[in-house]
XYZ file of C-alpha atoms in Angstrom:
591
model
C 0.000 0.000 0.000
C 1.594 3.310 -0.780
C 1.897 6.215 1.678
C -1.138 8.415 -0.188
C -3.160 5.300 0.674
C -2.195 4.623 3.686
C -3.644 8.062 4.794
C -6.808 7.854 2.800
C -7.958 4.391 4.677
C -9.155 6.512 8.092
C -11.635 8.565 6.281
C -13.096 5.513 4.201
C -14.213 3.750 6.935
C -14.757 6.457 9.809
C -17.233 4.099 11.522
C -15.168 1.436 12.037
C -12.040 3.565 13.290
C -14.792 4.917 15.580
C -15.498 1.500 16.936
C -11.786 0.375 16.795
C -10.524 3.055 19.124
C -11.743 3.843 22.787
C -13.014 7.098 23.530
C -9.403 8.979 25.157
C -10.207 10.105 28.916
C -9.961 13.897 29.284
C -6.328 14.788 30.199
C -6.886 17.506 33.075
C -3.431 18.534 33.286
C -3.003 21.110 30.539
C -6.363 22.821 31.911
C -4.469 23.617 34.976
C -3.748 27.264 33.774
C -6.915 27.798 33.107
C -8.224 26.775 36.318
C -6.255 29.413 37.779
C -7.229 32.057 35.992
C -10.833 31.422 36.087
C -10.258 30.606 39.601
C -8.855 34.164 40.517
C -11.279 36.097 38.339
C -14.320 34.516 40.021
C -12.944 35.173 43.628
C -12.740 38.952 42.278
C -16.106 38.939 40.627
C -17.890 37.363 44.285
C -15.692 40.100 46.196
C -17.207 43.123 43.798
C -20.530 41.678 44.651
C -20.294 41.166 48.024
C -18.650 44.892 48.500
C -21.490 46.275 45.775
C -24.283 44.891 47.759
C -22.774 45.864 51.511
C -22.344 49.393 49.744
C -25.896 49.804 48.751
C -26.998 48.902 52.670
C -24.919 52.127 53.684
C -26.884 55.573 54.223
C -23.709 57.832 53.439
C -24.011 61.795 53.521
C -22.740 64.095 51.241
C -21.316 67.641 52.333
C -23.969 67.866 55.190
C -26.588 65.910 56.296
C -29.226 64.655 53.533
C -28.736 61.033 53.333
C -27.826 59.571 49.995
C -28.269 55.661 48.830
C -26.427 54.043 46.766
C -23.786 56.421 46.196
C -20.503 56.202 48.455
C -18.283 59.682 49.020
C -14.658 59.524 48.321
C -13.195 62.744 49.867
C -11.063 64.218 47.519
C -10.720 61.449 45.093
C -11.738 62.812 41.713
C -12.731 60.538 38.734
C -9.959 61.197 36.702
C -7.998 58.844 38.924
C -10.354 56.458 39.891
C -12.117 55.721 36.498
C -9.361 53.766 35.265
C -8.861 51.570 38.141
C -12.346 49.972 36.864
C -11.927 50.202 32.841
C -8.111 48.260 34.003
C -10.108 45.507 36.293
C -12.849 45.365 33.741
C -10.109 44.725 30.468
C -8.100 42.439 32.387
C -10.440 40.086 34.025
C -12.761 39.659 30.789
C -9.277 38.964 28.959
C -8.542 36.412 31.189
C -11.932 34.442 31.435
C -12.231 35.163 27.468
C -8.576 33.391 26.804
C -10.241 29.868 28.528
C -13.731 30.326 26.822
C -11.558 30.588 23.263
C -9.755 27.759 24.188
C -12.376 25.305 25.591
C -14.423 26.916 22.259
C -11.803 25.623 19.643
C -10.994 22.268 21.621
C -15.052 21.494 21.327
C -14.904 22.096 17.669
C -12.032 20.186 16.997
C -13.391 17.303 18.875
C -16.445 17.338 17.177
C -14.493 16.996 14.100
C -12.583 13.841 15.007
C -15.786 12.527 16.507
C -18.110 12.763 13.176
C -15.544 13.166 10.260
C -19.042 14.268 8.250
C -20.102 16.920 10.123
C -19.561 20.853 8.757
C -16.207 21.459 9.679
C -16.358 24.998 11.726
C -12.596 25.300 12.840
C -10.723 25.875 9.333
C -8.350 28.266 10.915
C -6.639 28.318 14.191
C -8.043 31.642 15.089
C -11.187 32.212 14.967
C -13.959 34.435 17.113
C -14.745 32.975 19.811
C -18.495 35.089 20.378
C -18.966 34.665 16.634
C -18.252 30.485 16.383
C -20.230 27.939 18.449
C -20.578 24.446 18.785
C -24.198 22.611 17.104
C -24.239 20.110 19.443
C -25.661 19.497 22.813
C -28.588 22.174 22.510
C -29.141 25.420 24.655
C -27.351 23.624 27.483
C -23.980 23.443 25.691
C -21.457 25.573 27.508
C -19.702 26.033 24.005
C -23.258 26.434 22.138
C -24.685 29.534 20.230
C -26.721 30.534 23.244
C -24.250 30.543 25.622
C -22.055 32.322 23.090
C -24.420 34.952 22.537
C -24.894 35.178 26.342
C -21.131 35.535 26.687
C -21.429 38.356 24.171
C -24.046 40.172 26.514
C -22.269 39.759 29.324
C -18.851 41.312 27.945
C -21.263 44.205 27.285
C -22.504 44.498 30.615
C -19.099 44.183 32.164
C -17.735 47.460 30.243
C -20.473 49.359 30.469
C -21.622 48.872 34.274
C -17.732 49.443 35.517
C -18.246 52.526 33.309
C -20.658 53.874 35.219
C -19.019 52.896 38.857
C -17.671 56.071 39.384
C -19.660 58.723 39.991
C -18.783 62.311 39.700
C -20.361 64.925 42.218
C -20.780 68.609 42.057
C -22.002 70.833 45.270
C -23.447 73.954 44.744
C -23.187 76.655 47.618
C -24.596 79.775 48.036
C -27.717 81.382 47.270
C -27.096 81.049 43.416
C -27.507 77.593 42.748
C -26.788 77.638 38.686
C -23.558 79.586 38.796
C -20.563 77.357 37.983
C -18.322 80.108 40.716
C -20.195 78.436 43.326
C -19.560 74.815 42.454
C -17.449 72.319 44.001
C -16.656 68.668 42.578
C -15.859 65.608 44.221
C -16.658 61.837 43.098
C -18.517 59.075 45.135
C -18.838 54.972 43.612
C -21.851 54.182 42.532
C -23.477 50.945 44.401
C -25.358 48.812 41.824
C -22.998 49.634 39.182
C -20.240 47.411 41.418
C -22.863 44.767 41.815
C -23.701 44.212 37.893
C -20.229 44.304 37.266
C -19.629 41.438 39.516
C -22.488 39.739 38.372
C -21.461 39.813 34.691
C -17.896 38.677 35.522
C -19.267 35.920 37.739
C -21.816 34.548 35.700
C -18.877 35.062 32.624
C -16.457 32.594 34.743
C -18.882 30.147 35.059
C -20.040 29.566 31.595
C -16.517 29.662 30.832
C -15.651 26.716 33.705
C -18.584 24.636 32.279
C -16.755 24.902 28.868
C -13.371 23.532 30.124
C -15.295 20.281 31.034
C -17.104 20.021 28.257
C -14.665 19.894 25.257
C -13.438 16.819 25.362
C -10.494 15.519 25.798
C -8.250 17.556 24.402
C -7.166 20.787 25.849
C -5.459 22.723 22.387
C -4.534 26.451 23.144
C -4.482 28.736 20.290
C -0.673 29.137 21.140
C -0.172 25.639 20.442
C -0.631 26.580 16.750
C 1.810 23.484 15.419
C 1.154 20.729 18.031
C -3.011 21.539 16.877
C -2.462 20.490 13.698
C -0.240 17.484 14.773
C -2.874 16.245 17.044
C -5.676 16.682 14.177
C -3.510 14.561 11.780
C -2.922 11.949 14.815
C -6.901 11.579 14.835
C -7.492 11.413 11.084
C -9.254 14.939 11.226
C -7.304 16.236 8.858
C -5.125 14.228 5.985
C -1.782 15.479 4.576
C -2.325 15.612 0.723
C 0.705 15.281 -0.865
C 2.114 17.249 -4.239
C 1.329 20.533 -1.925
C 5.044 21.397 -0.495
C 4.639 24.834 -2.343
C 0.823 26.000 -2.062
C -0.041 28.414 0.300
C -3.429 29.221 2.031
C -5.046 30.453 -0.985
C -3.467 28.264 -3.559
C -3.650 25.231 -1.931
C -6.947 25.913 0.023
C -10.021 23.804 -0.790
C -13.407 22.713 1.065
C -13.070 19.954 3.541
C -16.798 19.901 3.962
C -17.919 16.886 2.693
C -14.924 15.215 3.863
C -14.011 12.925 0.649
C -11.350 11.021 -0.231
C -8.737 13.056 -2.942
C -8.148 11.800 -6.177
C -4.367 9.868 -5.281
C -3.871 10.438 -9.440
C -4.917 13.905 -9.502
C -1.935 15.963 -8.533
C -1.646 19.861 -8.662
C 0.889 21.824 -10.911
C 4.139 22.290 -9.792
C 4.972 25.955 -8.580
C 7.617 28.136 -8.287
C 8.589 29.612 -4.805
C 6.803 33.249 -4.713
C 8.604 36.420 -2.903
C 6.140 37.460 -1.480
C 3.039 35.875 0.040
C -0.638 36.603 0.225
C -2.043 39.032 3.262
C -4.146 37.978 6.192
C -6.559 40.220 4.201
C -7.035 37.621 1.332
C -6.091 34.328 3.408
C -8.952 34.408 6.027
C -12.047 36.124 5.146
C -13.017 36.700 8.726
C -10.243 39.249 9.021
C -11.090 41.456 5.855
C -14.776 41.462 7.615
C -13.352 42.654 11.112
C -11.103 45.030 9.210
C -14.187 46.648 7.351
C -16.817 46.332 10.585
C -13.781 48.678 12.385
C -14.086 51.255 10.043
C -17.867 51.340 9.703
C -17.749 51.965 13.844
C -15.981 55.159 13.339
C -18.693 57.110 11.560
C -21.214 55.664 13.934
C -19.104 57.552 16.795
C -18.561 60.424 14.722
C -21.933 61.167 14.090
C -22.974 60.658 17.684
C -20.968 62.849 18.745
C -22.514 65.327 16.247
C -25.909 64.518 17.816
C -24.249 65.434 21.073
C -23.022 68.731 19.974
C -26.624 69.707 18.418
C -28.617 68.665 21.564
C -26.132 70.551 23.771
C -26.526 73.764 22.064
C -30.473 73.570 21.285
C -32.139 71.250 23.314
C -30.958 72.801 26.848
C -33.375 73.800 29.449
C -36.349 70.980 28.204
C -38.353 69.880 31.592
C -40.896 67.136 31.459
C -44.367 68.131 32.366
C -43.709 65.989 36.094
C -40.987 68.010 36.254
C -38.867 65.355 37.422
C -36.487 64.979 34.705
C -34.742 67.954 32.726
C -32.301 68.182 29.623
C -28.611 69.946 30.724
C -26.785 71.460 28.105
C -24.406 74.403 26.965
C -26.795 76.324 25.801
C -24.373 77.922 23.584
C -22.660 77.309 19.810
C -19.235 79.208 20.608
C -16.260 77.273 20.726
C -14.682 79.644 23.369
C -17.705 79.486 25.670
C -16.334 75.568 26.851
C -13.488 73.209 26.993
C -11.985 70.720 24.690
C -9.886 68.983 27.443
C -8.953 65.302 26.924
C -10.555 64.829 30.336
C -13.980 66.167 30.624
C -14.391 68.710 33.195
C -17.288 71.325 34.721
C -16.853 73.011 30.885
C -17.041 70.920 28.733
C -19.986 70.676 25.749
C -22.312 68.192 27.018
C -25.731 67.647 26.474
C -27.422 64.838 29.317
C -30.931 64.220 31.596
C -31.403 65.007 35.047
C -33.510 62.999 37.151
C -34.988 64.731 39.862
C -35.410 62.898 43.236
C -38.287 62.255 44.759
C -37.348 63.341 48.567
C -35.146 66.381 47.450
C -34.914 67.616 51.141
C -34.918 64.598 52.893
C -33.495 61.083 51.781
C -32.081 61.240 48.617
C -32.470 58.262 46.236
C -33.587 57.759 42.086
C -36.867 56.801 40.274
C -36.866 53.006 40.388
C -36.275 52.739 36.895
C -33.408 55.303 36.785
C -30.414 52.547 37.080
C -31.834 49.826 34.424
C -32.675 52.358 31.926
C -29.442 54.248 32.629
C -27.446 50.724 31.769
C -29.303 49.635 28.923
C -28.731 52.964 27.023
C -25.178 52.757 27.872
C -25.002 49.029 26.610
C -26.743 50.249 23.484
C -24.435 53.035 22.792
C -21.254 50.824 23.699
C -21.970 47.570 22.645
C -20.553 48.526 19.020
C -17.060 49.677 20.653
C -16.812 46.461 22.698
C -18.106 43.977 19.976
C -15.950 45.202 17.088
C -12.746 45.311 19.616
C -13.439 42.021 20.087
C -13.606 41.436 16.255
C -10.072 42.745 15.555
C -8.962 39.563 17.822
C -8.988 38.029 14.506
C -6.826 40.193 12.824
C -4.053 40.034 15.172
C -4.044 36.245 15.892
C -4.430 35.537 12.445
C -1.036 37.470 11.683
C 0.465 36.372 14.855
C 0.222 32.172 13.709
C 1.403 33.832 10.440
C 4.971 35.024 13.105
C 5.095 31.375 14.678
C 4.833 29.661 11.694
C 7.523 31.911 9.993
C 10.128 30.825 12.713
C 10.217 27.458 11.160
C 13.120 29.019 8.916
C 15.132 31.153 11.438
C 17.750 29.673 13.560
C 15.518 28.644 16.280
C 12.852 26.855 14.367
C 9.117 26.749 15.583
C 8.323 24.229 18.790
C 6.116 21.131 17.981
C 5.080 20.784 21.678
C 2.398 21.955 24.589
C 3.286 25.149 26.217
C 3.986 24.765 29.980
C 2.071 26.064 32.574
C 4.572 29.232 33.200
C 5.675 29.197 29.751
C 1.869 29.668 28.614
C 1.211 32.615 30.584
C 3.909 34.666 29.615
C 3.839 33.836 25.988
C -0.050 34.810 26.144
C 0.942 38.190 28.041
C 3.866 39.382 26.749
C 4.374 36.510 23.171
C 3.341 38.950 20.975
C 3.774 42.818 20.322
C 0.341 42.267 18.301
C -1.400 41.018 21.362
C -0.199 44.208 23.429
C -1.176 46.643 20.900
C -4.738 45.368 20.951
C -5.296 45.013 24.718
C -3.876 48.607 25.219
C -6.140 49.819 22.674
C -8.941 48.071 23.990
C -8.098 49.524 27.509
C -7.831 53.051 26.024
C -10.763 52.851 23.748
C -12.981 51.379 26.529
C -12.005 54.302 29.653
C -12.311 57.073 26.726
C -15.556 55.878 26.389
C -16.681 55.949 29.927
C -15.223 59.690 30.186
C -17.541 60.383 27.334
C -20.670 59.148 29.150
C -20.810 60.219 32.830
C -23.247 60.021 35.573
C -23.134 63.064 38.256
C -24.949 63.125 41.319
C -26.018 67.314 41.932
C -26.753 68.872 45.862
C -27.534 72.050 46.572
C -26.209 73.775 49.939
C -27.656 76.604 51.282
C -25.322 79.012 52.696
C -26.706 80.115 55.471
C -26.950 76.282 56.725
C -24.013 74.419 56.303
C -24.730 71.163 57.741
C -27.465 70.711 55.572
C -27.283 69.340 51.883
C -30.380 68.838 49.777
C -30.369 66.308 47.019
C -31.149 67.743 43.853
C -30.780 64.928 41.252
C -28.737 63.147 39.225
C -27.377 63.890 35.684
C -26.491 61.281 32.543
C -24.668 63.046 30.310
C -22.808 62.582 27.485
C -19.486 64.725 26.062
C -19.363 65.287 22.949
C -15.511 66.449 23.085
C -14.742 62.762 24.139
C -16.935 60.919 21.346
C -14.600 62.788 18.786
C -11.652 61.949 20.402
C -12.766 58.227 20.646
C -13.640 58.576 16.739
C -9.747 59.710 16.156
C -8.184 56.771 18.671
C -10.320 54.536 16.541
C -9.323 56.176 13.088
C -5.468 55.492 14.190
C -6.442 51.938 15.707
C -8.100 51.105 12.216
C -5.263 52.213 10.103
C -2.843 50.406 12.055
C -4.586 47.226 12.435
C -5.460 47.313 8.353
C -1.745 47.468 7.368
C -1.609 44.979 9.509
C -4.370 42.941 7.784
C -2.836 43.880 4.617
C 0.979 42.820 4.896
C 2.407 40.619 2.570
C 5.029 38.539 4.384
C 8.458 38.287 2.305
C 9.955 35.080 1.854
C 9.484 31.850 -0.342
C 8.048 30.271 3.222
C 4.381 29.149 2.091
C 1.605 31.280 4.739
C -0.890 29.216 6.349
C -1.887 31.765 8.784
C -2.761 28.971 10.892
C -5.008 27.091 8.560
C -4.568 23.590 9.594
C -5.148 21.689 6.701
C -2.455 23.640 4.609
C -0.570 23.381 7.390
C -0.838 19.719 7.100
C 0.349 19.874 3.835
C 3.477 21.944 4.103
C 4.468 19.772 7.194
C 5.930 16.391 6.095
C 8.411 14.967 8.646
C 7.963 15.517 12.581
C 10.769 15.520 15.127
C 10.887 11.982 16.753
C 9.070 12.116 20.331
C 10.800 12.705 22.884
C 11.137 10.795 26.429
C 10.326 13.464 29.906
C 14.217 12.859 30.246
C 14.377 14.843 26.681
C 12.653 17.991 28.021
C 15.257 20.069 28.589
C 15.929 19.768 24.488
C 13.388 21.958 22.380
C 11.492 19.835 19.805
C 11.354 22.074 16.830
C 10.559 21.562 12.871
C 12.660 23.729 10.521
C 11.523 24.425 6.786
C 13.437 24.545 3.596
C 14.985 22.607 0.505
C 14.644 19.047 1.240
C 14.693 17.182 -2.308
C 16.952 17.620 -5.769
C 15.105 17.453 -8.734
C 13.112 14.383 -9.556
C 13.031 12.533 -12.815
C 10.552 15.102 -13.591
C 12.431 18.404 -12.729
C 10.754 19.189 -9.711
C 12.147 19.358 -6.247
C 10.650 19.111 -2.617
C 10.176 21.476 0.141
C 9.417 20.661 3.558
C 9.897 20.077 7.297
C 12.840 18.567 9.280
C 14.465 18.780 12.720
C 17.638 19.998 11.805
C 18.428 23.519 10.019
C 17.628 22.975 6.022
C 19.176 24.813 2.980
C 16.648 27.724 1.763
C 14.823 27.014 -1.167
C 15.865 27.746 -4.753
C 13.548 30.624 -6.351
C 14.408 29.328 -10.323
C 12.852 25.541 -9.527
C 10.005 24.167 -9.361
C 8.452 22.628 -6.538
C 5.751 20.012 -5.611
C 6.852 16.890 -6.052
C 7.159 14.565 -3.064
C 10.019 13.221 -0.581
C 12.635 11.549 -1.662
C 13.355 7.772 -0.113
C 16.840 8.271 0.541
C 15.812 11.635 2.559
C 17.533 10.981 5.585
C 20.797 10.637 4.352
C 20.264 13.471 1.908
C 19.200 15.547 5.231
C 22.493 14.597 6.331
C 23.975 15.558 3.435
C 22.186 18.489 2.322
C 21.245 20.275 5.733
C 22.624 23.417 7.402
């Protein structure tokens, strides 16, 4: 039987290899990391709930005596330093819970693949978005399932928007005056439920996440683990090797693998020449172009709204409902030199927002019962664009970043075949890529200009001639437009960057896969030998290059070794296959 055969038998009889081989029991090991981290960010999403709801029990008083709910004084503390604190907590935690949902994601897709060779292959690339993907089986009860993914989704939302809203600034006007900005003094205060949805969202989050890492089988295949994936898929017969492809990348050697059918062993694909430079991330993997074109989209979105902002602040200023409990705050005026175009928003700044009057303005202060909910969902609304298409770019940057590791396999330190460690795993996830730090900085930046742009302010009135007593006058959402625009221009510099990105053409004869397994598969055709736990300490590694002379056809062969290979020559052709007396021409022919 020839080799091209020998890999063909597993997918003509998938039944039988079904029934021949035992179901593998779930190695729990590698999950370890994740353990931990969803471990730690559920202990911190319990504590913000616990301190959110023993918050909203105090009655705290604010520059005199009127008692206040739900709102907790900080001194001196302005926003400015506190806001961030939050947007930080609120980036970090969901990037942490998110890393173990992606991975449990792709490790139930890939099992479902080596379960029912048949079924519509979802997992084409090793990157992939994890809110956008799901798993069809199991039903609404499926961790990894389209309703828990689009419950995930909501719950990022929530998360960014309710630690938004946590910190609360507070002006205090004095004197007789009320209105006049002379007699105003600011302070901030955290805002009680605000802590307690966060924690909620985060919690709940963790959870769904945990249920995943039990639930997708027995392999545990991080998205870092980009080569020992597709090893593992060609181990279970969910992908085949097709031969004659040693020179194809993505797009040229890319085909559907739903149905999975047997190929043709006599139909074999031109030989080509090596190419200088290869195809962008843009062309390979359609999901990028689409989160490269959904970024740009945003940015008019924000523009415009920021527009509305402007317009609402300078003409729709003193409206009052006919209860009289809630009121439109604005500028009131169109001159530029009448406020302030600070980064950070301040008591003059162009803002347009609604105040909701309270209901006990001289005794205990607190807001309409529907004040909070409605306050969240419009911030959701206005924010879940920002937080979704964020998450989009993912694609873009992991995409090029397998593009990086698979690259290595022809520099002088080759690209690793094996699992990361547990230590190993979290710094190459932290700190692996400069990619991966661009985009969580820009999230974290995007995200807390954001909040500065949409503010809630709680408003008291002191009387002068009674100090110790503060009446509660109400409590103002408003919205700067300043801060929109400046959001629109971090996203205009975020979107150019992250499209040149999309759009690079790597140099080099190298074949891209940008981690699509099955051309992976094909580019890959010798593994290092596997190595004993008394071999750790020596990195298994593959190395690409010039493997085979010309054939009786004229054609040489490219691929994969564990020693350092010759580069490939640009004037030949290439795609025939390896030659028998390879390991001695290795020997002979290696660097």
């Amino acid at each position: 039987m020839s080799s091209v055969d020998s890999h063909l038998v597993p997918l003509l009889e998938p039944s039988s290899r079904a029934d021949a081989e035992p179901e593998p029991e779930p190695k729990y090991e590698s999950r370890k990391l994740a353990w931990l981290k969803l471990s730690a960010s559920i202990v911190a999403a319990v504590g913000l709930m616990i301190g959110g709801i023993v918050l909203s029990r105090l009655k705290n008083k604010v520059a005199g005596s009127a008692t206040v709910h739900s709102i907790i004084p900080l001194g001196n503390l302005i926003t400015f330093h506190m806001g961030p604190v939050f947007t930080l907590a609120a980036t970090i935690i969901t990037e942490i819970i998110g890393s173990v949902h992606a991975t449990a994601l792709r490790s139930t897709l890939i099992n479902e693949r080596r379960l029912s060779p048949n079924a519509k292959y979802r997992l084409g690339f090793n990157t992939n978005s994890r809110l956008f993907v799901a798993s069809n089986e199991g039903g609404w009860t499926n961790p990894n399932g389209q309703l828990m993914n689009a419950l995930m989704a909501l719950l990022l939302v929530i998360s960014y928007a309710a630690s938004a809203l946590i910190v609360t600034p507070i002006q205090i006007f004095e004197g007789p005056d009320y209105n006049t900005i002379e007699n105003r003094k600011a302070t901030s205060g955290l805002a009680a439920p605000p802590i307690i949805i966060f924690g909620l969202s985060l919690f709940l989050q963790g959870i769904i996440s945990l249920f995943g890492t039990y639930h997708c089988g027995p392999y545990w295949l991080d998205s870092t683990d980009l080569v020992f994936t597709t090893k593992q898929q060609i181990d279970n017969h969910t992908i085949v090797p097709r031969p004659h492809r040693c020179m194809r990348n993505v797009l040229q050697g890319k085909s559907t693998t739903y149905p999975l059918t047997t190929p043709d062993p006599h139909s074999i694909p031109d030989s080509l020449k090596p190419l200088a430079r290869q195809p962008s991330a843009w062309n390979a993997n359609p999901t990028a172009k689409k989160a490269a074109i959904t970024l740009w989209s945003l940015i008019p979105v924000y523009a415009v709204w920021g527009a509305i902002v402007y317009a609402l602040s300078v003409y729709v200023s003193t409206g009052v409902s006919k209860s009289g409990h809630i009121k439109s705050v604005g500028i009131g005026s169109a001159k530029p030199s009448d406020f302030s175009w600070a980064f950070v928003p301040n008591i003059n700044t162009l803002s347009f927002g609604v105040a909701f009057m309270t209901t006990h303005p001289l005794e205990e202060a607190s807001l309409p019962s529907m004040a909070w909910p409605s306050i969240l969902l419009v911030f959701m609304a206005i924010q879940s664009g920002l937080t979704l298409t964020l998450h989009y770019c993912e694609v873009i940057i992991n995409t090029t970043r397998d593009e990086c590791v698979w690259r290595r396999a022809v520099g002088d330190k080759g690209v690793s075949t094996v699992q990361q460690g547990l230590l190993r795993g979290i710094i190459v996830k932290a700190l692996g890529s400069w990619r991966g730090v661009f985009l969580l900085v820009t999230k974290y930046f995007c995200h807390w200009l954001f909040a500065q742009s949409f503010q809630i302010t709680g408003v008291f009135a002191q009387p002068a001639e009674v100090l110790a007593e503060s009446h509660f006058t109400g409590m103002e959402v408003i919205a700067h437009c300043a801060q929109v625009w400046y959001l629109s221009a971090l996203l205009i510099g975020f979107a150019t960057i992250t499209t040149l990105i999309a759009i690079y053409k790597p140099r080099g004869p190298q074949p891209a896969a940008y981690g699509h397994f099955q051309t992976l598969a094909d580019l890959i055709d010798e593994w290092p030998p596997v190595k004993s736990a008394l071999d750790d300490k020596s990195p298994s590694v593959l190395y690409w290059g010039h493997k085979s002379g010309l054939d009786k056809d004229g054609i040489c062969h490219a691929g994969t070794s564990d020693r350092r290979l010759p580069p490939v020559k640009m004037d030949y052709m290439y795609g025939g296959e390896l030659d028998p007396k390879w390991p001695s021409t290795a020997k002979k022919e290696s660097v």
